[in-house]
Amino acid sequence: MERAEEGARSAPTTAPSARASIWESVRACGVWGKEVDKAELRRQVVMPLYARRAVAAAVKAKDEAAGVAAAGEKGRGEEGEVEVEVEAEAVTPVVVFVNSRSGGRHGPELKVRLHELINEEQVFDLSVVKPSDFINYGLGCLEKLAEQGDDCAKTLRKKLRIVVAGGDGTVGWVLGCLTDLYRLSREPVPPTGIIPLGTGNDLARSFGWGGSFPFGWRSAVKRYLSKAATAPTCRLDSWQAVVMMPDGEIKELPYALKKTEPADCLELCQENGTELPEKASCYKGVFYNYLSIGMDAQVAYGFHHLRDEKPYLAQGPVANKLIYAGYSCTQGWFCTPCTASPQLRGLKNILRLYIKKVNCSEWEQVPMPSSVRSLVVLNLYNYGSGRHPWGDLKPDYLEKKGFVEAHSDDGLLEIFGLKEGWHASFVMAELIKAKHIAQAAAIKFEMRGGQWNRAYVQMDGEPWKQPLLQEQSTIIEINKVPYPSLMINGEQ
């Protein structure tokens, strides 16, 4: 882990505001994008022809050997001419993953532009190539070539960087796959930059990549790629959520969550003093920005279903936010008929919250305010498209509450609550702060049904419907992943 963190700086201490993100989107077009010379950019980020062909062949065949064989053509160009080699020491190769379904569907146009600026072999469409395939076979091919004495491949593997063109969920998907490199001792782990294509883009905002896809995007793409190659790196805490529920299953499982064997959760239960049901279904996932339970996750669940069923309605960030607002009204967050709809009452009816503080091994129960209908566990400063619900708290208030200043690499999560929709609206408008509940190094939720037969949960914008029983508890435990993700600091 120390090798991966070498040279990495702390995360930005102050995240850009929503207004700053808008300015960044405007600034990214026009003369700022044209500052980057296309020929110089290619020299900076493009791999030598034999290497990129080898990586592409390995990924396509899902076989490292196919890539190694393709590298045997080293030295020959498109028509058989001798290739002019790029000095590997001068190259910081950049590989781009594009999600064509994110945000306003800019992905297909962006992919064409990236082909023009760099090449097809270093651009991967996530609808065709999974990040895990690139990591297993593409990076594996470079590693095999390096083992065979190819110093150029060794340098490329060491200096490689990744850019994700997508929303927060897409970035989290790629980061989650990259963590496998730690477990397999295949370091260094490539740092990640972002081209924001999603609706909220809070990960992109937090690391200086802007809050939306820029207006003059064709010229701005050059600047994104140049920053990805030259900007310094910083750390981001990763958090694992483990869902342990009575025998059953979560339908419509999101990318962020994977089913696992109960035996894989047994050690965690023993460490934390949690009782694993005799017949249990277990799921694991990693998040980087937030996990939330309640009304906001219910609204997100409805939005995702609408986008899948009627994709023509969700054609951009503005349209997406209008749909979110409409769902907030129709789901009863603003006007809740509690007597007729028990499922819309406060989370206190179904949820108990436990936390562990820093350097403490015992769980401490935290009272749940009866008015809270959404509980948010936050890692970054940004939430809900650049809003800051935790706020910049004054030292006196921090001391009184026993809190410390929040950073995305401090090993702590902030827990806050949102009440009815009016309260959430004022919080999102940054007129008031959210309901501060706790700061924690580990978190446990215990949920039971009663009149509720389900709860809504989301991780980094990926929602699911969580079944609940009255007789047995469903447990969600959140613990810090022992190794950080590496991000490229786009502010620099």
CSV table of C-alpha atoms in Angstrom, one decimal:
chain,number,residue,atom,x,y,z
A,1,MET,CA,0.0,0.0,0.0
A,2,GLU,CA,2.9,2.4,0.8
A,3,ARG,CA,4.2,2.0,-2.8
A,4,ALA,CA,0.8,2.9,-4.2
A,5,GLU,CA,0.5,5.9,-2.0
A,6,GLU,CA,4.0,7.2,-2.7
A,7,GLY,CA,3.7,10.7,-4.0
A,8,ALA,CA,0.0,10.9,-3.4
A,9,ARG,CA,-1.2,14.0,-1.6
A,10,SER,CA,-4.2,14.5,0.7
A,11,ALA,CA,-7.5,15.1,-0.9
A,12,PRO,CA,-8.5,18.8,-1.6
A,13,THR,CA,-9.3,20.4,1.7
A,14,THR,CA,-12.1,22.6,0.3
A,15,ALA,CA,-14.4,21.2,-2.4
A,16,PRO,CA,-15.5,23.6,-5.1
A,17,SER,CA,-19.0,25.0,-4.6
A,18,ALA,CA,-21.8,24.4,-7.1
A,19,ARG,CA,-21.2,27.9,-8.5
A,20,ALA,CA,-17.5,27.1,-9.0
A,21,SER,CA,-18.5,24.0,-10.8
A,22,ILE,CA,-20.6,26.0,-13.3
A,23,TRP,CA,-17.6,28.4,-13.8
A,24,GLU,CA,-15.4,25.4,-14.4
A,25,SER,CA,-17.8,24.1,-17.1
A,26,VAL,CA,-17.8,27.5,-18.8
A,27,ARG,CA,-14.0,27.9,-18.4
A,28,ALA,CA,-13.4,24.5,-20.0
A,29,CYS,CA,-14.6,25.7,-23.4
A,30,GLY,CA,-13.2,28.3,-25.7
A,31,VAL,CA,-9.6,29.4,-25.4
A,32,TRP,CA,-8.9,27.3,-22.4
A,33,GLY,CA,-9.5,24.1,-24.3
A,34,LYS,CA,-7.4,25.3,-27.3
A,35,GLU,CA,-4.4,25.9,-25.1
A,36,VAL,CA,-3.6,22.2,-25.5
A,37,ASP,CA,-1.8,21.3,-28.8
A,38,LYS,CA,-3.2,18.1,-30.3
A,39,ALA,CA,0.2,16.8,-31.4
A,40,GLU,CA,1.8,17.6,-28.0
A,41,LEU,CA,-1.2,15.8,-26.3
A,42,ARG,CA,-0.7,12.7,-28.4
A,43,ARG,CA,3.0,12.6,-27.6
A,44,GLN,CA,2.0,12.9,-24.0
A,45,VAL,CA,-0.7,10.3,-23.6
A,46,VAL,CA,-0.5,7.8,-26.5
A,47,MET,CA,1.2,4.4,-26.1
A,48,PRO,CA,3.6,3.1,-28.7
A,49,LEU,CA,1.6,1.3,-31.5
A,50,TYR,CA,2.7,-2.2,-30.6
A,51,ALA,CA,1.8,-1.8,-26.9
A,52,ARG,CA,-1.7,-0.4,-27.4
A,53,ARG,CA,-2.4,-3.1,-30.0
A,54,ALA,CA,-1.2,-5.7,-27.6
A,55,VAL,CA,-3.5,-4.4,-24.8
A,56,ALA,CA,-6.5,-4.1,-27.2
A,57,ALA,CA,-5.9,-7.7,-28.4
A,58,ALA,CA,-5.6,-9.1,-24.9
A,59,VAL,CA,-8.8,-7.3,-23.8
A,60,LYS,CA,-10.8,-8.4,-26.9
A,61,ALA,CA,-9.7,-12.1,-26.6
A,62,LYS,CA,-9.8,-12.0,-22.7
A,63,ASP,CA,-6.4,-13.7,-22.9
A,64,GLU,CA,-3.0,-12.2,-21.9
A,65,ALA,CA,-1.3,-14.5,-24.4
A,66,ALA,CA,-3.2,-13.0,-27.3
A,67,GLY,CA,-1.8,-9.6,-26.4
A,68,VAL,CA,1.7,-10.9,-26.0
A,69,ALA,CA,1.4,-12.5,-29.5
A,70,ALA,CA,0.1,-9.2,-30.9
A,71,ALA,CA,3.1,-7.4,-29.5
A,72,GLY,CA,5.3,-9.6,-31.7
A,73,GLU,CA,4.4,-7.3,-34.5
A,74,LYS,CA,6.4,-4.5,-32.8
A,75,GLY,CA,8.0,-2.2,-35.2
A,76,ARG,CA,5.4,-2.5,-38.0
A,77,GLY,CA,2.9,0.2,-38.8
A,78,GLU,CA,-0.5,0.3,-40.5
A,79,GLU,CA,0.8,-0.6,-44.1
A,80,GLY,CA,3.8,-2.5,-43.0
A,81,GLU,CA,6.0,0.6,-42.6
A,82,VAL,CA,8.4,0.9,-39.7
A,83,GLU,CA,6.7,2.7,-36.8
A,84,VAL,CA,8.4,5.7,-35.3
A,85,GLU,CA,8.6,4.7,-31.6
A,86,VAL,CA,7.5,7.0,-28.9
A,87,GLU,CA,9.9,7.3,-26.0
A,88,ALA,CA,8.2,5.5,-23.2
A,89,GLU,CA,9.9,7.7,-20.6
A,90,ALA,CA,8.2,10.8,-22.1
A,91,VAL,CA,4.7,9.2,-22.1
A,92,THR,CA,2.1,9.1,-19.4
A,93,PRO,CA,-0.4,6.8,-21.1
A,94,VAL,CA,-4.1,7.5,-20.5
A,95,VAL,CA,-6.8,4.9,-21.0
A,96,VAL,CA,-10.4,6.2,-21.1
A,97,PHE,CA,-13.6,4.3,-20.2
A,98,VAL,CA,-16.8,5.8,-21.6
A,99,ASN,CA,-20.3,5.1,-20.3
A,100,SER,CA,-22.6,6.0,-23.2
A,101,ARG,CA,-25.6,5.8,-21.0
A,102,SER,CA,-24.5,8.3,-18.4
A,103,GLY,CA,-26.2,11.7,-18.0
A,104,GLY,CA,-27.2,13.3,-21.3
A,105,ARG,CA,-26.0,10.5,-23.5
A,106,HIS,CA,-22.9,12.4,-24.7
A,107,GLY,CA,-20.9,9.1,-24.6
A,108,PRO,CA,-21.2,8.2,-28.3
A,109,GLU,CA,-20.1,11.6,-29.5
A,110,LEU,CA,-17.3,11.8,-26.9
A,111,LYS,CA,-16.0,8.4,-27.9
A,112,VAL,CA,-15.7,9.6,-31.5
A,113,ARG,CA,-13.8,12.7,-30.4
A,114,LEU,CA,-11.5,10.6,-28.2
A,115,HIS,CA,-10.7,8.4,-31.2
A,116,GLU,CA,-9.7,11.6,-33.1
A,117,LEU,CA,-7.5,12.9,-30.3
A,118,ILE,CA,-5.7,9.7,-29.2
A,119,ASN,CA,-6.7,6.4,-30.8
A,120,GLU,CA,-9.4,3.7,-30.7
A,121,GLU,CA,-7.2,1.2,-28.8
A,122,GLN,CA,-7.0,3.4,-25.6
A,123,VAL,CA,-10.7,4.1,-25.5
A,124,PHE,CA,-13.1,1.5,-24.1
A,125,ASP,CA,-16.9,1.6,-24.3
A,126,LEU,CA,-18.2,0.2,-21.0
A,127,SER,CA,-21.2,-1.3,-22.8
A,128,VAL,CA,-18.7,-3.6,-24.6
A,129,VAL,CA,-15.7,-3.9,-22.2
A,130,LYS,CA,-15.9,-4.2,-18.5
A,131,PRO,CA,-13.3,-2.5,-16.4
A,132,SER,CA,-12.4,-5.9,-14.9
A,133,ASP,CA,-11.5,-7.2,-18.3
A,134,PHE,CA,-9.1,-4.4,-18.9
A,135,ILE,CA,-7.5,-4.8,-15.5
A,136,ASN,CA,-7.2,-8.6,-15.8
A,137,TYR,CA,-6.1,-8.9,-19.4
A,138,GLY,CA,-5.0,-5.5,-20.6
A,139,LEU,CA,-2.8,-4.6,-17.6
A,140,GLY,CA,-1.9,-8.3,-17.3
A,141,CYS,CA,-0.5,-8.2,-20.9
A,142,LEU,CA,1.8,-5.3,-20.0
A,143,GLU,CA,2.9,-7.1,-16.9
A,144,LYS,CA,3.7,-10.2,-19.0
A,145,LEU,CA,5.7,-8.2,-21.5
A,146,ALA,CA,7.6,-6.6,-18.6
A,147,GLU,CA,8.4,-10.0,-17.1
A,148,GLN,CA,9.9,-11.0,-20.5
A,149,GLY,CA,12.3,-8.0,-20.4
A,150,ASP,CA,10.3,-5.4,-22.3
A,151,ASP,CA,11.4,-2.2,-20.5
A,152,CYS,CA,8.9,0.0,-22.5
A,153,ALA,CA,5.9,-2.1,-21.3
A,154,LYS,CA,7.2,-2.0,-17.8
A,155,THR,CA,7.4,1.8,-17.9
A,156,LEU,CA,4.0,2.1,-19.5
A,157,ARG,CA,2.4,-0.1,-16.8
A,158,LYS,CA,4.0,1.9,-14.0
A,159,LYS,CA,2.9,5.3,-15.4
A,160,LEU,CA,-0.5,4.4,-16.8
A,161,ARG,CA,-3.5,6.6,-15.7
A,162,ILE,CA,-7.2,6.1,-16.2
A,163,VAL,CA,-10.0,8.5,-17.1
A,164,VAL,CA,-13.7,7.6,-16.6
A,165,ALA,CA,-16.2,9.5,-18.7
A,166,GLY,CA,-19.4,8.9,-16.7
A,167,GLY,CA,-21.4,9.7,-13.6
A,168,ASP,CA,-20.5,8.8,-10.0
A,169,GLY,CA,-21.9,5.3,-10.3
A,170,THR,CA,-19.6,4.6,-13.3
A,171,VAL,CA,-16.6,6.0,-11.5
A,172,GLY,CA,-17.3,3.9,-8.5
A,173,TRP,CA,-17.6,0.8,-10.7
A,174,VAL,CA,-14.1,1.4,-12.2
A,175,LEU,CA,-12.6,2.3,-8.8
A,176,GLY,CA,-14.0,-0.9,-7.3
A,177,CYS,CA,-12.4,-3.0,-10.0
A,178,LEU,CA,-9.1,-1.3,-9.5
A,179,THR,CA,-9.0,-2.3,-5.8
A,180,ASP,CA,-8.5,-5.9,-7.0
A,181,LEU,CA,-4.9,-4.9,-7.9
A,182,TYR,CA,-4.2,-4.4,-4.2
A,183,ARG,CA,-5.5,-7.8,-3.2
A,184,LEU,CA,-3.6,-9.5,-6.0
A,185,SER,CA,-0.3,-7.5,-5.2
A,186,ARG,CA,-0.3,-6.1,-8.7
A,187,GLU,CA,0.7,-2.6,-7.7
A,188,PRO,CA,1.0,0.2,-8.6
A,189,VAL,CA,-2.7,1.0,-8.9
A,190,PRO,CA,-3.4,3.6,-11.7
A,191,PRO,CA,-4.9,6.9,-10.4
A,192,THR,CA,-8.2,7.9,-11.9
A,193,GLY,CA,-9.5,11.2,-13.4
A,194,ILE,CA,-13.0,12.0,-14.5
A,195,ILE,CA,-14.9,13.5,-17.4
A,196,PRO,CA,-18.3,14.3,-15.8
A,197,LEU,CA,-21.2,12.9,-17.8
A,198,GLY,CA,-23.6,12.1,-14.9
A,199,THR,CA,-26.4,14.1,-13.2
A,200,GLY,CA,-24.8,14.9,-9.9
A,201,ASN,CA,-21.1,14.3,-10.6
A,202,ASP,CA,-20.1,14.8,-6.9
A,203,LEU,CA,-17.0,12.8,-7.2
A,204,ALA,CA,-15.9,14.9,-10.2
A,205,ARG,CA,-16.7,18.1,-8.3
A,206,SER,CA,-14.8,17.0,-5.2
A,207,PHE,CA,-11.6,16.4,-7.2
A,208,GLY,CA,-11.7,19.5,-9.4
A,209,TRP,CA,-13.1,18.0,-12.6
A,210,GLY,CA,-16.2,20.2,-12.8
A,211,GLY,CA,-19.9,19.5,-12.1
A,212,SER,CA,-21.2,19.0,-15.7
A,213,PHE,CA,-20.1,18.2,-19.2
A,214,PRO,CA,-18.8,21.5,-20.6
A,215,PHE,CA,-20.6,23.5,-23.3
A,216,GLY,CA,-17.6,23.7,-25.6
A,217,TRP,CA,-16.8,20.0,-25.0
A,218,ARG,CA,-14.8,19.3,-28.2
A,219,SER,CA,-12.0,21.6,-27.2
A,220,ALA,CA,-12.4,20.9,-23.5
A,221,VAL,CA,-11.7,17.2,-24.0
A,222,LYS,CA,-8.1,18.0,-24.8
A,223,ARG,CA,-7.7,19.8,-21.5
A,224,TYR,CA,-9.2,16.9,-19.6
A,225,LEU,CA,-6.7,14.5,-21.1
A,226,SER,CA,-3.8,16.8,-20.5
A,227,LYS,CA,-4.7,17.3,-16.9
A,228,ALA,CA,-5.2,13.5,-16.5
A,229,ALA,CA,-1.6,13.0,-17.6
A,230,THR,CA,0.1,15.8,-15.6
A,231,ALA,CA,-1.9,16.6,-12.5
A,232,PRO,CA,-0.8,15.3,-9.1
A,233,THR,CA,-2.6,12.4,-7.3
A,234,CYS,CA,-4.5,12.4,-4.0
A,235,ARG,CA,-6.3,9.8,-1.8
A,236,LEU,CA,-9.9,8.9,-1.4
A,237,ASP,CA,-11.3,6.7,1.4
A,238,SER,CA,-13.3,3.6,0.2
A,239,TRP,CA,-16.0,2.1,2.4
A,240,GLN,CA,-17.4,-1.5,2.2
A,241,ALA,CA,-21.0,-2.0,3.0
A,242,VAL,CA,-22.1,-5.6,4.0
A,243,VAL,CA,-25.8,-6.4,3.9
A,244,MET,CA,-26.8,-9.4,6.0
A,245,MET,CA,-30.5,-10.4,5.7
A,246,PRO,CA,-32.7,-13.3,6.6
A,247,ASP,CA,-33.0,-15.9,3.8
A,248,GLY,CA,-34.2,-14.3,0.7
A,249,GLU,CA,-32.8,-12.1,-2.1
A,250,ILE,CA,-32.5,-8.5,-3.3
A,251,LYS,CA,-34.1,-8.2,-6.7
A,252,GLU,CA,-32.8,-5.9,-9.4
A,253,LEU,CA,-29.4,-5.9,-7.8
A,254,PRO,CA,-27.3,-2.8,-8.6
A,255,TYR,CA,-23.8,-2.9,-10.0
A,256,ALA,CA,-22.5,-1.6,-6.6
A,257,LEU,CA,-23.7,-4.7,-4.7
A,258,LYS,CA,-22.7,-8.3,-5.2
A,259,LYS,CA,-24.0,-11.4,-3.6
A,260,THR,CA,-21.5,-13.4,-1.5
A,261,GLU,CA,-21.5,-16.5,0.6
A,262,PRO,CA,-22.5,-16.2,4.3
A,263,ALA,CA,-19.1,-17.7,5.3
A,264,ASP,CA,-17.4,-14.6,3.8
A,265,CYS,CA,-19.3,-12.5,6.3
A,266,LEU,CA,-18.8,-14.7,9.3
A,267,GLU,CA,-15.4,-13.3,10.2
A,268,LEU,CA,-16.8,-9.7,10.1
A,269,CYS,CA,-19.7,-10.7,12.3
A,270,GLN,CA,-17.3,-12.3,14.9
A,271,GLU,CA,-15.1,-9.2,14.9
A,272,ASN,CA,-18.0,-6.8,15.4
A,273,GLY,CA,-20.2,-8.9,17.7
A,274,THR,CA,-23.0,-9.2,15.1
A,275,GLU,CA,-25.2,-12.3,15.0
A,276,LEU,CA,-25.4,-13.8,11.6
A,277,PRO,CA,-28.9,-15.4,10.9
A,278,GLU,CA,-28.9,-19.2,10.5
A,279,LYS,CA,-30.2,-18.9,7.0
A,280,ALA,CA,-28.7,-15.7,5.7
A,281,SER,CA,-28.3,-13.9,2.4
A,282,CYS,CA,-25.2,-11.7,2.2
A,283,TYR,CA,-24.2,-8.9,-0.1
A,284,LYS,CA,-21.1,-6.7,-0.3
A,285,GLY,CA,-20.4,-3.5,-2.1
A,286,VAL,CA,-18.0,-0.5,-2.0
A,287,PHE,CA,-19.0,3.1,-2.1
A,288,TYR,CA,-16.9,6.3,-2.3
A,289,ASN,CA,-19.4,9.2,-1.8
A,290,TYR,CA,-22.5,8.2,0.1
A,291,LEU,CA,-24.9,5.5,1.3
A,292,SER,CA,-28.5,6.6,2.2
A,293,ILE,CA,-31.6,5.0,3.5
A,294,GLY,CA,-35.1,6.3,3.1
A,295,MET,CA,-37.1,8.7,1.0
A,296,ASP,CA,-34.2,10.0,-1.1
A,297,ALA,CA,-33.3,6.5,-2.1
A,298,GLN,CA,-37.0,5.8,-2.9
A,299,VAL,CA,-37.1,8.8,-5.3
A,300,ALA,CA,-33.8,7.6,-6.9
A,301,TYR,CA,-35.3,4.1,-7.3
A,302,GLY,CA,-38.3,5.6,-9.2
A,303,PHE,CA,-36.1,7.7,-11.3
A,304,HIS,CA,-33.9,4.8,-12.4
A,305,HIS,CA,-36.9,2.7,-13.4
A,306,LEU,CA,-38.3,5.6,-15.5
A,307,ARG,CA,-35.0,6.1,-17.2
A,308,ASP,CA,-34.7,2.4,-18.1
A,309,GLU,CA,-38.3,2.2,-19.3
A,310,LYS,CA,-38.5,5.6,-21.1
A,311,PRO,CA,-34.9,6.7,-21.8
A,312,TYR,CA,-36.0,9.4,-24.2
A,313,LEU,CA,-37.3,11.4,-21.1
A,314,ALA,CA,-33.8,11.5,-19.5
A,315,GLN,CA,-31.8,13.4,-22.1
A,316,GLY,CA,-29.6,15.5,-19.9
A,317,PRO,CA,-28.8,16.7,-16.4
A,318,VAL,CA,-31.5,19.4,-16.4
A,319,ALA,CA,-34.2,16.9,-17.5
A,320,ASN,CA,-33.0,14.4,-14.9
A,321,LYS,CA,-33.2,16.9,-12.1
A,322,LEU,CA,-36.7,17.9,-13.1
A,323,ILE,CA,-37.7,14.2,-13.0
A,324,TYR,CA,-36.1,13.9,-9.6
A,325,ALA,CA,-38.1,16.9,-8.4
A,326,GLY,CA,-41.3,15.4,-9.8
A,327,TYR,CA,-40.7,12.1,-8.0
A,328,SER,CA,-40.1,13.8,-4.7
A,329,CYS,CA,-43.6,15.4,-4.9
A,330,THR,CA,-45.4,12.2,-6.0
A,331,GLN,CA,-43.7,9.9,-3.4
A,332,GLY,CA,-45.1,11.8,-0.5
A,333,TRP,CA,-42.0,13.5,0.8
A,334,PHE,CA,-43.7,16.9,0.8
A,335,CYS,CA,-47.2,15.9,1.8
A,336,THR,CA,-47.2,12.6,3.8
A,337,PRO,CA,-50.6,11.0,4.7
A,338,CYS,CA,-49.1,9.2,7.6
A,339,THR,CA,-52.3,7.6,8.8
A,340,ALA,CA,-52.9,6.1,5.4
A,341,SER,CA,-49.3,5.4,4.4
A,342,PRO,CA,-47.3,4.0,7.4
A,343,GLN,CA,-44.4,3.2,5.0
A,344,LEU,CA,-43.7,7.0,4.6
A,345,ARG,CA,-43.1,7.7,8.3
A,346,GLY,CA,-39.8,8.4,10.0
A,347,LEU,CA,-37.0,5.9,9.8
A,348,LYS,CA,-37.0,5.6,13.6
A,349,ASN,CA,-39.8,3.0,13.2
A,350,ILE,CA,-37.6,0.5,11.5
A,351,LEU,CA,-34.0,1.4,12.1
A,352,ARG,CA,-31.5,1.5,14.9
A,353,LEU,CA,-28.1,3.2,14.4
A,354,TYR,CA,-24.8,2.1,16.0
A,355,ILE,CA,-21.4,3.6,15.4
A,356,LYS,CA,-17.8,3.1,16.4
A,357,LYS,CA,-15.6,6.1,17.0
A,358,VAL,CA,-11.9,6.3,16.2
A,359,ASN,CA,-9.7,3.8,18.2
A,360,CYS,CA,-12.8,2.3,19.8
A,361,SER,CA,-13.9,-1.3,19.5
A,362,GLU,CA,-17.3,-1.1,21.1
A,363,TRP,CA,-20.6,-0.2,19.3
A,364,GLU,CA,-22.4,2.8,20.6
A,365,GLN,CA,-26.1,3.3,19.9
A,366,VAL,CA,-27.0,6.7,18.5
A,367,PRO,CA,-30.6,8.0,19.0
A,368,MET,CA,-32.5,8.4,15.8
A,369,PRO,CA,-34.5,11.7,15.6
A,370,SER,CA,-38.2,10.8,15.0
A,371,SER,CA,-38.5,13.4,12.2
A,372,VAL,CA,-35.8,12.0,9.9
A,373,ARG,CA,-37.0,10.3,6.8
A,374,SER,CA,-33.7,10.0,5.0
A,375,LEU,CA,-30.4,9.1,6.7
A,376,VAL,CA,-27.3,9.8,4.7
A,377,VAL,CA,-23.8,8.5,5.4
A,378,LEU,CA,-21.4,10.9,3.6
A,379,ASN,CA,-17.7,10.5,2.7
A,380,LEU,CA,-17.2,13.5,0.4
A,381,TYR,CA,-17.9,17.1,1.0
A,382,ASN,CA,-20.2,17.3,-2.0
A,383,TYR,CA,-23.7,15.7,-2.1
A,384,GLY,CA,-26.7,16.1,-4.4
A,385,SER,CA,-25.1,17.9,-7.3
A,386,GLY,CA,-22.5,20.0,-5.4
A,387,ARG,CA,-24.5,20.8,-2.3
A,388,HIS,CA,-22.8,20.9,1.1
A,389,PRO,CA,-25.3,19.6,3.6
A,390,TRP,CA,-22.7,18.9,6.3
A,391,GLY,CA,-21.5,22.5,6.0
A,392,ASP,CA,-18.4,24.4,7.1
A,393,LEU,CA,-18.8,24.0,10.8
A,394,LYS,CA,-17.2,26.4,13.2
A,395,PRO,CA,-14.5,25.2,15.6
A,396,ASP,CA,-16.7,25.9,18.7
A,397,TYR,CA,-19.5,23.8,17.2
A,398,LEU,CA,-17.1,21.0,16.3
A,399,GLU,CA,-15.8,20.9,19.8
A,400,LYS,CA,-19.2,20.9,21.3
A,401,LYS,CA,-20.4,18.0,19.2
A,402,GLY,CA,-17.2,16.0,19.4
A,403,PHE,CA,-16.7,16.3,15.6
A,404,VAL,CA,-13.6,17.1,13.5
A,405,GLU,CA,-13.3,18.9,10.2
A,406,ALA,CA,-14.4,16.6,7.4
A,407,HIS,CA,-12.1,15.4,4.6
A,408,SER,CA,-12.5,12.6,2.0
A,409,ASP,CA,-9.4,10.8,3.3
A,410,ASP,CA,-9.8,11.2,7.1
A,411,GLY,CA,-11.1,7.7,7.9
A,412,LEU,CA,-14.4,9.1,9.0
A,413,LEU,CA,-18.0,9.2,7.7
A,414,GLU,CA,-20.5,12.0,8.4
A,415,ILE,CA,-24.0,11.0,9.2
A,416,PHE,CA,-26.9,13.5,8.7
A,417,GLY,CA,-30.6,13.3,8.4
A,418,LEU,CA,-33.2,14.9,6.1
A,419,LYS,CA,-36.7,15.4,7.3
A,420,GLU,CA,-39.7,16.1,5.0
A,421,GLY,CA,-39.2,17.5,1.5
A,422,TRP,CA,-39.4,21.1,2.6
A,423,HIS,CA,-36.5,20.6,5.0
A,424,ALA,CA,-34.5,18.8,2.3
A,425,SER,CA,-35.2,21.6,-0.2
A,426,PHE,CA,-33.8,24.2,2.2
A,427,VAL,CA,-30.8,22.0,2.8
A,428,MET,CA,-30.2,21.6,-0.9
A,429,ALA,CA,-30.6,25.3,-1.4
A,430,GLU,CA,-27.9,25.7,1.3
A,431,LEU,CA,-30.1,28.0,3.3
A,432,ILE,CA,-29.9,25.7,6.3
A,433,LYS,CA,-27.7,22.7,7.3
A,434,ALA,CA,-28.9,19.1,7.5
A,435,LYS,CA,-29.6,17.4,10.8
A,436,HIS,CA,-26.1,16.5,12.2
A,437,ILE,CA,-26.3,13.1,13.8
A,438,ALA,CA,-22.8,11.6,14.2
A,439,GLN,CA,-19.3,11.2,12.8
A,440,ALA,CA,-18.0,7.6,12.8
A,441,ALA,CA,-15.2,5.2,11.8
A,442,ALA,CA,-17.6,2.3,11.4
A,443,ILE,CA,-21.4,2.1,11.2
A,444,LYS,CA,-24.1,-0.5,11.7
A,445,PHE,CA,-27.8,-0.3,10.8
A,446,GLU,CA,-30.3,-2.8,12.2
A,447,MET,CA,-33.6,-2.8,10.4
A,448,ARG,CA,-36.9,-4.6,11.1
A,449,GLY,CA,-40.2,-4.5,9.2
A,450,GLY,CA,-43.5,-4.4,11.1
A,451,GLN,CA,-45.9,-2.4,8.9
A,452,TRP,CA,-42.9,-1.8,6.6
A,453,ASN,CA,-42.1,-4.7,4.3
A,454,ARG,CA,-39.2,-2.9,2.5
A,455,ALA,CA,-36.9,0.0,2.8
A,456,TYR,CA,-35.1,1.8,0.0
A,457,VAL,CA,-31.3,2.1,0.0
A,458,GLN,CA,-28.8,3.6,-2.4
A,459,MET,CA,-25.0,3.6,-2.7
A,460,ASP,CA,-23.4,6.4,-4.9
A,461,GLY,CA,-26.7,6.8,-6.7
A,462,GLU,CA,-27.4,3.1,-7.3
A,463,PRO,CA,-30.7,2.3,-5.5
A,464,TRP,CA,-32.4,-0.9,-4.6
A,465,LYS,CA,-35.4,-2.2,-2.7
A,466,GLN,CA,-34.4,-3.9,0.5
A,467,PRO,CA,-36.8,-6.5,1.8
A,468,LEU,CA,-37.6,-6.4,5.6
A,469,LEU,CA,-39.1,-8.9,8.0
A,470,GLN,CA,-40.7,-8.2,11.4
A,471,GLU,CA,-39.3,-11.2,13.1
A,472,GLN,CA,-35.6,-11.0,12.1
A,473,SER,CA,-33.3,-8.1,11.6
A,474,THR,CA,-31.5,-7.0,8.4
A,475,ILE,CA,-28.0,-5.7,9.2
A,476,ILE,CA,-26.0,-3.2,7.1
A,477,GLU,CA,-22.4,-2.8,8.4
A,478,ILE,CA,-20.0,-0.1,6.9
A,479,ASN,CA,-16.3,-0.4,7.5
A,480,LYS,CA,-13.3,1.4,5.9
A,481,VAL,CA,-11.5,-0.5,3.2
A,482,PRO,CA,-7.9,-0.9,4.3
A,483,TYR,CA,-6.4,0.7,1.2
A,484,PRO,CA,-7.4,4.0,-0.4
A,485,SER,CA,-8.4,4.8,-4.0
A,486,LEU,CA,-6.0,7.1,-5.9
A,487,MET,CA,-7.5,10.0,-7.7
A,488,ILE,CA,-6.1,12.6,-10.0
A,489,ASN,CA,-6.5,16.1,-8.6
A,490,GLY,CA,-8.0,18.1,-11.4
A,491,GLU,CA,-7.8,21.3,-9.5
A,492,GLN,CA,-4.0,21.5,-10.1
